[in-house]
Amino acid sequence: EMLEAMGLEPARDREADLELREQVIQSANDARVLQRRLNKEVELLVIDQLLREDLLAPDADRPARPGTVMGIERRRAFVALDDLALDLKLYVSDLEARHGCRYRMEPAALIPSDPRAPALRIGDPVELRTLGLDPGRRRFLLTPVIPGASRP
């Protein structure tokens, strides 16, 4: 456009410019979608390499990985691991199945109906233990262990 304005290049057809602009935008959008998909696959691979080995050990010998509850949503909690720049998700449906009680969301917390089940609050320390793998949903089943509490 600058060369056109200076008279060093002939003016291009406005329709061709608009068409090229749409192609550039579509290409950028396609690249963003692909990058998101690649990031997700890499994250899943890292999680798989970290947690799959846990499943080879008996339940009682599986490590409890320290982390911090960083976020709470209606259906999941996000835990940032202390030893690795990685966030893992705890799903409310898995917590409810594991502990046999309902969880309700409060501001910045997931509170169980059974006081023996672990509550999760943003900022709290928590340790995660690997219970299993759900290949259909491509996720590991994790359980929180509150530091200092006995293991279930």
PDB file of N, CA and C in Angstrom, residues 22-103:
ATOM      1  N   GLU A  22      -9.010 -11.708   3.404  1.00  0.00           N
ATOM      2  CA  GLU A  22      -9.812 -12.810   3.941  1.00  0.00           C
ATOM      3  C   GLU A  22      -9.001 -14.105   3.993  1.00  0.00           C
ATOM      4  N   GLN A  23      -8.171 -14.345   2.975  1.00  0.00           N
ATOM      5  CA  GLN A  23      -7.337 -15.545   2.965  1.00  0.00           C
ATOM      6  C   GLN A  23      -6.313 -15.513   4.108  1.00  0.00           C
ATOM      7  N   VAL A  24      -5.729 -14.341   4.348  1.00  0.00           N
ATOM      8  CA  VAL A  24      -4.753 -14.195   5.428  1.00  0.00           C
ATOM      9  C   VAL A  24      -5.434 -14.422   6.777  1.00  0.00           C
ATOM     10  N   ILE A  25      -6.607 -13.859   6.976  1.00  0.00           N
ATOM     11  CA  ILE A  25      -7.346 -14.033   8.228  1.00  0.00           C
ATOM     12  C   ILE A  25      -7.708 -15.503   8.423  1.00  0.00           C
ATOM     13  N   GLN A  26      -8.193 -16.169   7.385  1.00  0.00           N
ATOM     14  CA  GLN A  26      -8.557 -17.582   7.492  1.00  0.00           C
ATOM     15  C   GLN A  26      -7.332 -18.433   7.801  1.00  0.00           C
ATOM     16  N   SER A  27      -6.211 -18.125   7.167  1.00  0.00           N
ATOM     17  CA  SER A  27      -4.984 -18.865   7.425  1.00  0.00           C
ATOM     18  C   SER A  27      -4.535 -18.683   8.877  1.00  0.00           C
ATOM     19  N   ALA A  28      -4.631 -17.472   9.393  1.00  0.00           N
ATOM     20  CA  ALA A  28      -4.261 -17.211  10.785  1.00  0.00           C
ATOM     21  C   ALA A  28      -5.194 -17.964  11.733  1.00  0.00           C
ATOM     22  N   ASN A  29      -6.490 -17.978  11.450  1.00  0.00           N
ATOM     23  CA  ASN A  29      -7.448 -18.710  12.283  1.00  0.00           C
ATOM     24  C   ASN A  29      -7.173 -20.213  12.263  1.00  0.00           C
ATOM     25  N   ASP A  30      -6.879 -20.757  11.078  1.00  0.00           N
ATOM     26  CA  ASP A  30      -6.557 -22.177  10.954  1.00  0.00           C
ATOM     27  C   ASP A  30      -5.298 -22.509  11.756  1.00  0.00           C
ATOM     28  N   ALA A  31      -4.298 -21.633  11.689  1.00  0.00           N
ATOM     29  CA  ALA A  31      -3.045 -21.855  12.423  1.00  0.00           C
ATOM     30  C   ALA A  31      -3.300 -21.832  13.930  1.00  0.00           C
ATOM     31  N   ARG A  32      -4.160 -20.941  14.402  1.00  0.00           N
ATOM     32  CA  ARG A  32      -4.479 -20.850  15.829  1.00  0.00           C
ATOM     33  C   ARG A  32      -5.184 -22.130  16.301  1.00  0.00           C
ATOM     34  N   VAL A  33      -6.112 -22.638  15.497  1.00  0.00           N
ATOM     35  CA  VAL A  33      -6.822 -23.874  15.851  1.00  0.00           C
ATOM     36  C   VAL A  33      -5.841 -25.045  15.902  1.00  0.00           C
ATOM     37  N   LEU A  34      -4.964 -25.134  14.915  1.00  0.00           N
ATOM     38  CA  LEU A  34      -3.970 -26.199  14.883  1.00  0.00           C
ATOM     39  C   LEU A  34      -3.024 -26.097  16.078  1.00  0.00           C
ATOM     40  N   GLN A  35      -2.579 -24.891  16.408  1.00  0.00           N
ATOM     41  CA  GLN A  35      -1.668 -24.707  17.541  1.00  0.00           C
ATOM     42  C   GLN A  35      -2.337 -25.118  18.841  1.00  0.00           C
ATOM     43  N   ARG A  36      -3.607 -24.777  19.014  1.00  0.00           N
ATOM     44  CA  ARG A  36      -4.347 -25.181  20.219  1.00  0.00           C
ATOM     45  C   ARG A  36      -4.418 -26.699  20.324  1.00  0.00           C
ATOM     46  N   ARG A  37      -4.693 -27.346  19.195  1.00  0.00           N
ATOM     47  CA  ARG A  37      -4.781 -28.804  19.169  1.00  0.00           C
ATOM     48  C   ARG A  37      -3.427 -29.437  19.496  1.00  0.00           C
ATOM     49  N   LEU A  38      -2.350 -28.885  18.921  1.00  0.00           N
ATOM     50  CA  LEU A  38      -1.009 -29.395  19.203  1.00  0.00           C
ATOM     51  C   LEU A  38      -0.641 -29.193  20.674  1.00  0.00           C
ATOM     52  N   ASN A  39      -0.948 -28.025  21.222  1.00  0.00           N
ATOM     53  CA  ASN A  39      -0.669 -27.767  22.640  1.00  0.00           C
ATOM     54  C   ASN A  39      -1.394 -28.764  23.526  1.00  0.00           C
ATOM     55  N   LYS A  40      -2.648 -29.056  23.206  1.00  0.00           N
ATOM     56  CA  LYS A  40      -3.441 -30.010  23.981  1.00  0.00           C
ATOM     57  C   LYS A  40      -2.813 -31.399  23.915  1.00  0.00           C
ATOM     58  N   GLU A  41      -2.390 -31.833  22.741  1.00  0.00           N
ATOM     59  CA  GLU A  41      -1.787 -33.154  22.586  1.00  0.00           C
ATOM     60  C   GLU A  41      -0.461 -33.244  23.343  1.00  0.00           C
ATOM     61  N   VAL A  42       0.340 -32.191  23.297  1.00  0.00           N
ATOM     62  CA  VAL A  42       1.608 -32.188  24.037  1.00  0.00           C
ATOM     63  C   VAL A  42       1.342 -32.245  25.532  1.00  0.00           C
ATOM     64  N   GLU A  43       0.368 -31.473  26.001  1.00  0.00           N
ATOM     65  CA  GLU A  43       0.016 -31.493  27.423  1.00  0.00           C
ATOM     66  C   GLU A  43      -0.448 -32.884  27.848  1.00  0.00           C
ATOM     67  N   LEU A  44      -1.277 -33.525  27.031  1.00  0.00           N
ATOM     68  CA  LEU A  44      -1.734 -34.874  27.351  1.00  0.00           C
ATOM     69  C   LEU A  44      -0.572 -35.869  27.381  1.00  0.00           C
ATOM     70  N   LEU A  45       0.386 -35.703  26.492  1.00  0.00           N
ATOM     71  CA  LEU A  45       1.553 -36.582  26.463  1.00  0.00           C
ATOM     72  C   LEU A  45       2.391 -36.407  27.731  1.00  0.00           C
ATOM     73  N   VAL A  46       2.594 -35.165  28.154  1.00  0.00           N
ATOM     74  CA  VAL A  46       3.360 -34.902  29.380  1.00  0.00           C
ATOM     75  C   VAL A  46       2.643 -35.510  30.581  1.00  0.00           C
ATOM     76  N   ILE A  47       1.341 -35.305  30.674  1.00  0.00           N
ATOM     77  CA  ILE A  47       0.565 -35.865  31.784  1.00  0.00           C
ATOM     78  C   ILE A  47       0.641 -37.391  31.759  1.00  0.00           C
ATOM     79  N   ASP A  48       0.527 -37.967  30.567  1.00  0.00           N
ATOM     80  CA  ASP A  48       0.601 -39.417  30.425  1.00  0.00           C
ATOM     81  C   ASP A  48       1.954 -39.935  30.909  1.00  0.00           C
ATOM     82  N   GLN A  49       3.036 -39.281  30.517  1.00  0.00           N
ATOM     83  CA  GLN A  49       4.371 -39.718  30.929  1.00  0.00           C
ATOM     84  C   GLN A  49       4.558 -39.572  32.438  1.00  0.00           C
ATOM     85  N   LEU A  50       3.952 -38.553  33.021  1.00  0.00           N
ATOM     86  CA  LEU A  50       4.081 -38.322  34.454  1.00  0.00           C
ATOM     87  C   LEU A  50       3.270 -39.333  35.267  1.00  0.00           C
ATOM     88  N   LEU A  51       2.036 -39.594  34.866  1.00  0.00           N
ATOM     89  CA  LEU A  51       1.118 -40.364  35.709  1.00  0.00           C
ATOM     90  C   LEU A  51       0.988 -41.844  35.361  1.00  0.00           C
ATOM     91  N   ARG A  52       1.280 -42.226  34.130  1.00  0.00           N
ATOM     92  CA  ARG A  52       1.074 -43.627  33.742  1.00  0.00           C
ATOM     93  C   ARG A  52       1.919 -44.579  34.593  1.00  0.00           C
ATOM     94  N   GLU A  53       3.119 -44.169  34.928  1.00  0.00           N
ATOM     95  CA  GLU A  53       3.988 -45.010  35.743  1.00  0.00           C
ATOM     96  C   GLU A  53       3.380 -45.259  37.128  1.00  0.00           C
ATOM     97  N   ASP A  54       2.625 -44.286  37.638  1.00  0.00           N
ATOM     98  CA  ASP A  54       1.968 -44.462  38.938  1.00  0.00           C
ATOM     99  C   ASP A  54       1.091 -45.707  38.942  1.00  0.00           C
ATOM    100  N   LEU A  55       0.454 -45.987  37.820  1.00  0.00           N
ATOM    101  CA  LEU A  55      -0.502 -47.093  37.756  1.00  0.00           C
ATOM    102  C   LEU A  55       0.169 -48.459  37.867  1.00  0.00           C
ATOM    103  N   LEU A  56       1.487 -48.506  37.678  1.00  0.00           N
ATOM    104  CA  LEU A  56       2.214 -49.767  37.798  1.00  0.00           C
ATOM    105  C   LEU A  56       2.426 -50.153  39.262  1.00  0.00           C
ATOM    106  N   ALA A  57       2.350 -49.166  40.149  1.00  0.00           N
ATOM    107  CA  ALA A  57       2.570 -49.415  41.577  1.00  0.00           C
ATOM    108  C   ALA A  57       1.247 -49.771  42.258  1.00  0.00           C
ATOM    109  N   PRO A  58       1.321 -50.539  43.344  1.00  0.00           N
ATOM    110  CA  PRO A  58       0.100 -50.776  44.133  1.00  0.00           C
ATOM    111  C   PRO A  58      -0.444 -49.445  44.649  1.00  0.00           C
ATOM    112  N   ASP A  59      -1.753 -49.389  44.866  1.00  0.00           N
ATOM    113  CA  ASP A  59      -2.399 -48.140  45.299  1.00  0.00           C
ATOM    114  C   ASP A  59      -1.667 -47.470  46.455  1.00  0.00           C
ATOM    115  N   ALA A  60      -1.317 -48.244  47.457  1.00  0.00           N
ATOM    116  CA  ALA A  60      -0.701 -47.679  48.671  1.00  0.00           C
ATOM    117  C   ALA A  60       0.678 -47.085  48.399  1.00  0.00           C
ATOM    118  N   ASP A  61       1.337 -47.506  47.315  1.00  0.00           N
ATOM    119  CA  ASP A  61       2.687 -47.028  47.025  1.00  0.00           C
ATOM    120  C   ASP A  61       2.721 -45.899  45.988  1.00  0.00           C
ATOM    121  N   ARG A  62       1.561 -45.507  45.502  1.00  0.00           N
ATOM    122  CA  ARG A  62       1.539 -44.439  44.494  1.00  0.00           C
ATOM    123  C   ARG A  62       1.857 -43.097  45.149  1.00  0.00           C
ATOM    124  N   PRO A  63       2.658 -42.281  44.465  1.00  0.00           N
ATOM    125  CA  PRO A  63       3.061 -41.009  45.080  1.00  0.00           C
ATOM    126  C   PRO A  63       1.892 -40.037  45.199  1.00  0.00           C
ATOM    127  N   ALA A  64       1.969 -39.223  46.228  1.00  0.00           N
ATOM    128  CA  ALA A  64       1.038 -38.105  46.390  1.00  0.00           C
ATOM    129  C   ALA A  64       1.799 -36.877  45.919  1.00  0.00           C
ATOM    130  N   ARG A  65       1.332 -36.284  44.834  1.00  0.00           N
ATOM    131  CA  ARG A  65       2.040 -35.156  44.216  1.00  0.00           C
ATOM    132  C   ARG A  65       1.529 -33.837  44.786  1.00  0.00           C
ATOM    133  N   PRO A  66       2.417 -33.059  45.410  1.00  0.00           N
ATOM    134  CA  PRO A  66       1.977 -31.801  46.041  1.00  0.00           C
ATOM    135  C   PRO A  66       1.621 -30.732  45.015  1.00  0.00           C
ATOM    136  N   GLY A  67       0.604 -29.963  45.361  1.00  0.00           N
ATOM    137  CA  GLY A  67       0.175 -28.875  44.498  1.00  0.00           C
ATOM    138  C   GLY A  67      -0.670 -27.884  45.283  1.00  0.00           C
ATOM    139  N   THR A  68      -1.242 -26.954  44.533  1.00  0.00           N
ATOM    140  CA  THR A  68      -2.086 -25.910  45.118  1.00  0.00           C
ATOM    141  C   THR A  68      -3.349 -25.789  44.283  1.00  0.00           C
ATOM    142  N   VAL A  69      -4.495 -25.703  44.949  1.00  0.00           N
ATOM    143  CA  VAL A  69      -5.759 -25.487  44.239  1.00  0.00           C
ATOM    144  C   VAL A  69      -5.732 -24.066  43.679  1.00  0.00           C
ATOM    145  N   MET A  70      -5.801 -23.955  42.359  1.00  0.00           N
ATOM    146  CA  MET A  70      -5.674 -22.654  41.695  1.00  0.00           C
ATOM    147  C   MET A  70      -6.987 -22.132  41.130  1.00  0.00           C
ATOM    148  N   GLY A  71      -7.951 -23.017  40.945  1.00  0.00           N
ATOM    149  CA  GLY A  71      -9.218 -22.574  40.369  1.00  0.00           C
ATOM    150  C   GLY A  71     -10.313 -23.572  40.650  1.00  0.00           C
ATOM    151  N   ILE A  72     -11.530 -23.055  40.682  1.00  0.00           N
ATOM    152  CA  ILE A  72     -12.712 -23.884  40.933  1.00  0.00           C
ATOM    153  C   ILE A  72     -13.770 -23.489  39.905  1.00  0.00           C
ATOM    154  N   GLU A  73     -14.335 -24.497  39.282  1.00  0.00           N
ATOM    155  CA  GLU A  73     -15.487 -24.300  38.406  1.00  0.00           C
ATOM    156  C   GLU A  73     -16.581 -25.257  38.866  1.00  0.00           C
ATOM    157  N   ARG A  74     -17.728 -25.148  38.267  1.00  0.00           N
ATOM    158  CA  ARG A  74     -18.866 -25.976  38.668  1.00  0.00           C
ATOM    159  C   ARG A  74     -18.558 -27.468  38.565  1.00  0.00           C
ATOM    160  N   ARG A  75     -17.820 -27.872  37.548  1.00  0.00           N
ATOM    161  CA  ARG A  75     -17.600 -29.302  37.327  1.00  0.00           C
ATOM    162  C   ARG A  75     -16.165 -29.763  37.573  1.00  0.00           C
ATOM    163  N   ARG A  76     -15.259 -28.826  37.940  1.00  0.00           N
ATOM    164  CA  ARG A  76     -13.873 -29.246  38.127  1.00  0.00           C
ATOM    165  C   ARG A  76     -13.081 -28.237  38.946  1.00  0.00           C
ATOM    166  N   ALA A  77     -11.982 -28.745  39.488  1.00  0.00           N
ATOM    167  CA  ALA A  77     -11.023 -27.909  40.207  1.00  0.00           C
ATOM    168  C   ALA A  77      -9.684 -28.040  39.486  1.00  0.00           C
ATOM    169  N   PHE A  78      -8.905 -26.983  39.496  1.00  0.00           N
ATOM    170  CA  PHE A  78      -7.604 -26.958  38.847  1.00  0.00           C
ATOM    171  C   PHE A  78      -6.521 -26.928  39.914  1.00  0.00           C
ATOM    172  N   VAL A  79      -5.573 -27.856  39.806  1.00  0.00           N
ATOM    173  CA  VAL A  79      -4.480 -27.943  40.770  1.00  0.00           C
ATOM    174  C   VAL A  79      -3.166 -27.762  40.016  1.00  0.00           C
ATOM    175  N   ALA A  80      -2.371 -26.780  40.454  1.00  0.00           N
ATOM    176  CA  ALA A  80      -1.034 -26.561  39.891  1.00  0.00           C
ATOM    177  C   ALA A  80      -0.054 -27.404  40.696  1.00  0.00           C
ATOM    178  N   LEU A  81       0.662 -28.286  40.026  1.00  0.00           N
ATOM    179  CA  LEU A  81       1.640 -29.114  40.717  1.00  0.00           C
ATOM    180  C   LEU A  81       2.831 -28.260  41.139  1.00  0.00           C
ATOM    181  N   ASP A  82       3.372 -28.558  42.313  1.00  0.00           N
ATOM    182  CA  ASP A  82       4.518 -27.801  42.816  1.00  0.00           C
ATOM    183  C   ASP A  82       5.805 -28.142  42.083  1.00  0.00           C
ATOM    184  N   ASP A  83       5.967 -29.410  41.690  1.00  0.00           N
ATOM    185  CA  ASP A  83       7.234 -29.864  41.124  1.00  0.00           C
ATOM    186  C   ASP A  83       7.340 -29.729  39.612  1.00  0.00           C
ATOM    187  N   LEU A  84       6.265 -29.348  38.962  1.00  0.00           N
ATOM    188  CA  LEU A  84       6.251 -29.276  37.502  1.00  0.00           C
ATOM    189  C   LEU A  84       5.248 -28.209  37.082  1.00  0.00           C
ATOM    190  N   ALA A  85       5.598 -27.426  36.108  1.00  0.00           N
ATOM    191  CA  ALA A  85       4.685 -26.375  35.640  1.00  0.00           C
ATOM    192  C   ALA A  85       3.535 -27.020  34.865  1.00  0.00           C
ATOM    193  N   LEU A  86       2.616 -27.597  35.610  1.00  0.00           N
ATOM    194  CA  LEU A  86       1.525 -28.342  35.003  1.00  0.00           C
ATOM    195  C   LEU A  86       0.290 -28.226  35.880  1.00  0.00           C
ATOM    196  N   ASP A  87      -0.844 -27.974  35.256  1.00  0.00           N
ATOM    197  CA  ASP A  87      -2.126 -27.947  35.958  1.00  0.00           C
ATOM    198  C   ASP A  87      -2.859 -29.251  35.664  1.00  0.00           C
ATOM    199  N   LEU A  88      -3.390 -29.851  36.713  1.00  0.00           N
ATOM    200  CA  LEU A  88      -4.212 -31.047  36.570  1.00  0.00           C
ATOM    201  C   LEU A  88      -5.622 -30.713  37.010  1.00  0.00           C
ATOM    202  N   LYS A  89      -6.583 -31.420  36.446  1.00  0.00           N
ATOM    203  CA  LYS A  89      -7.991 -31.169  36.761  1.00  0.00           C
ATOM    204  C   LYS A  89      -8.536 -32.298  37.626  1.00  0.00           C
ATOM    205  N   LEU A  90      -9.300 -31.901  38.632  1.00  0.00           N
ATOM    206  CA  LEU A  90     -10.079 -32.836  39.436  1.00  0.00           C
ATOM    207  C   LEU A  90     -11.536 -32.618  39.049  1.00  0.00           C
ATOM    208  N   TYR A  91     -12.192 -33.662  38.588  1.00  0.00           N
ATOM    209  CA  TYR A  91     -13.574 -33.529  38.146  1.00  0.00           C
ATOM    210  C   TYR A  91     -14.527 -33.843  39.301  1.00  0.00           C
ATOM    211  N   VAL A  92     -15.531 -33.002  39.467  1.00  0.00           N
ATOM    212  CA  VAL A  92     -16.494 -33.160  40.551  1.00  0.00           C
ATOM    213  C   VAL A  92     -17.165 -34.525  40.458  1.00  0.00           C
ATOM    214  N   SER A  93     -17.517 -34.972  39.273  1.00  0.00           N
ATOM    215  CA  SER A  93     -18.176 -36.288  39.138  1.00  0.00           C
ATOM    216  C   SER A  93     -17.273 -37.403  39.669  1.00  0.00           C
ATOM    217  N   ASP A  94     -15.960 -37.306  39.446  1.00  0.00           N
ATOM    218  CA  ASP A  94     -15.032 -38.309  39.968  1.00  0.00           C
ATOM    219  C   ASP A  94     -14.937 -38.222  41.496  1.00  0.00           C
ATOM    220  N   LEU A  95     -14.898 -36.992  42.019  1.00  0.00           N
ATOM    221  CA  LEU A  95     -14.853 -36.811  43.474  1.00  0.00           C
ATOM    222  C   LEU A  95     -16.105 -37.397  44.131  1.00  0.00           C
ATOM    223  N   GLU A  96     -17.258 -37.122  43.528  1.00  0.00           N
ATOM    224  CA  GLU A  96     -18.516 -37.623  44.087  1.00  0.00           C
ATOM    225  C   GLU A  96     -18.573 -39.147  44.056  1.00  0.00           C
ATOM    226  N   ALA A  97     -18.112 -39.730  42.969  1.00  0.00           N
ATOM    227  CA  ALA A  97     -18.102 -41.194  42.873  1.00  0.00           C
ATOM    228  C   ALA A  97     -17.123 -41.796  43.881  1.00  0.00           C
ATOM    229  N   ARG A  98     -15.984 -41.193  44.031  1.00  0.00           N
ATOM    230  CA  ARG A  98     -14.945 -41.709  44.935  1.00  0.00           C
ATOM    231  C   ARG A  98     -15.375 -41.620  46.403  1.00  0.00           C
ATOM    232  N   HIS A  99     -15.987 -40.485  46.775  1.00  0.00           N
ATOM    233  CA  HIS A  99     -16.288 -40.243  48.182  1.00  0.00           C
ATOM    234  C   HIS A  99     -17.751 -40.510  48.547  1.00  0.00           C
ATOM    235  N   GLY A 100     -18.578 -40.869  47.556  1.00  0.00           N
ATOM    236  CA  GLY A 100     -19.959 -41.237  47.825  1.00  0.00           C
ATOM    237  C   GLY A 100     -20.807 -40.105  48.378  1.00  0.00           C
ATOM    238  N   CYS A 101     -20.532 -38.897  47.962  1.00  0.00           N
ATOM    239  CA  CYS A 101     -21.327 -37.751  48.425  1.00  0.00           C
ATOM    240  C   CYS A 101     -21.359 -36.685  47.334  1.00  0.00           C
ATOM    241  N   ARG A 102     -22.222 -35.727  47.497  1.00  0.00           N
ATOM    242  CA  ARG A 102     -22.349 -34.621  46.544  1.00  0.00           C
ATOM    243  C   ARG A 102     -21.374 -33.511  46.935  1.00  0.00           C
ATOM    244  N   TYR A 103     -20.944 -32.756  45.944  1.00  0.00           N
ATOM    245  CA  TYR A 103     -20.127 -31.560  46.160  1.00  0.00           C
ATOM    246  C   TYR A 103     -20.921 -30.366  45.684  1.00  0.00           C
TER     247      TYR A 103
END
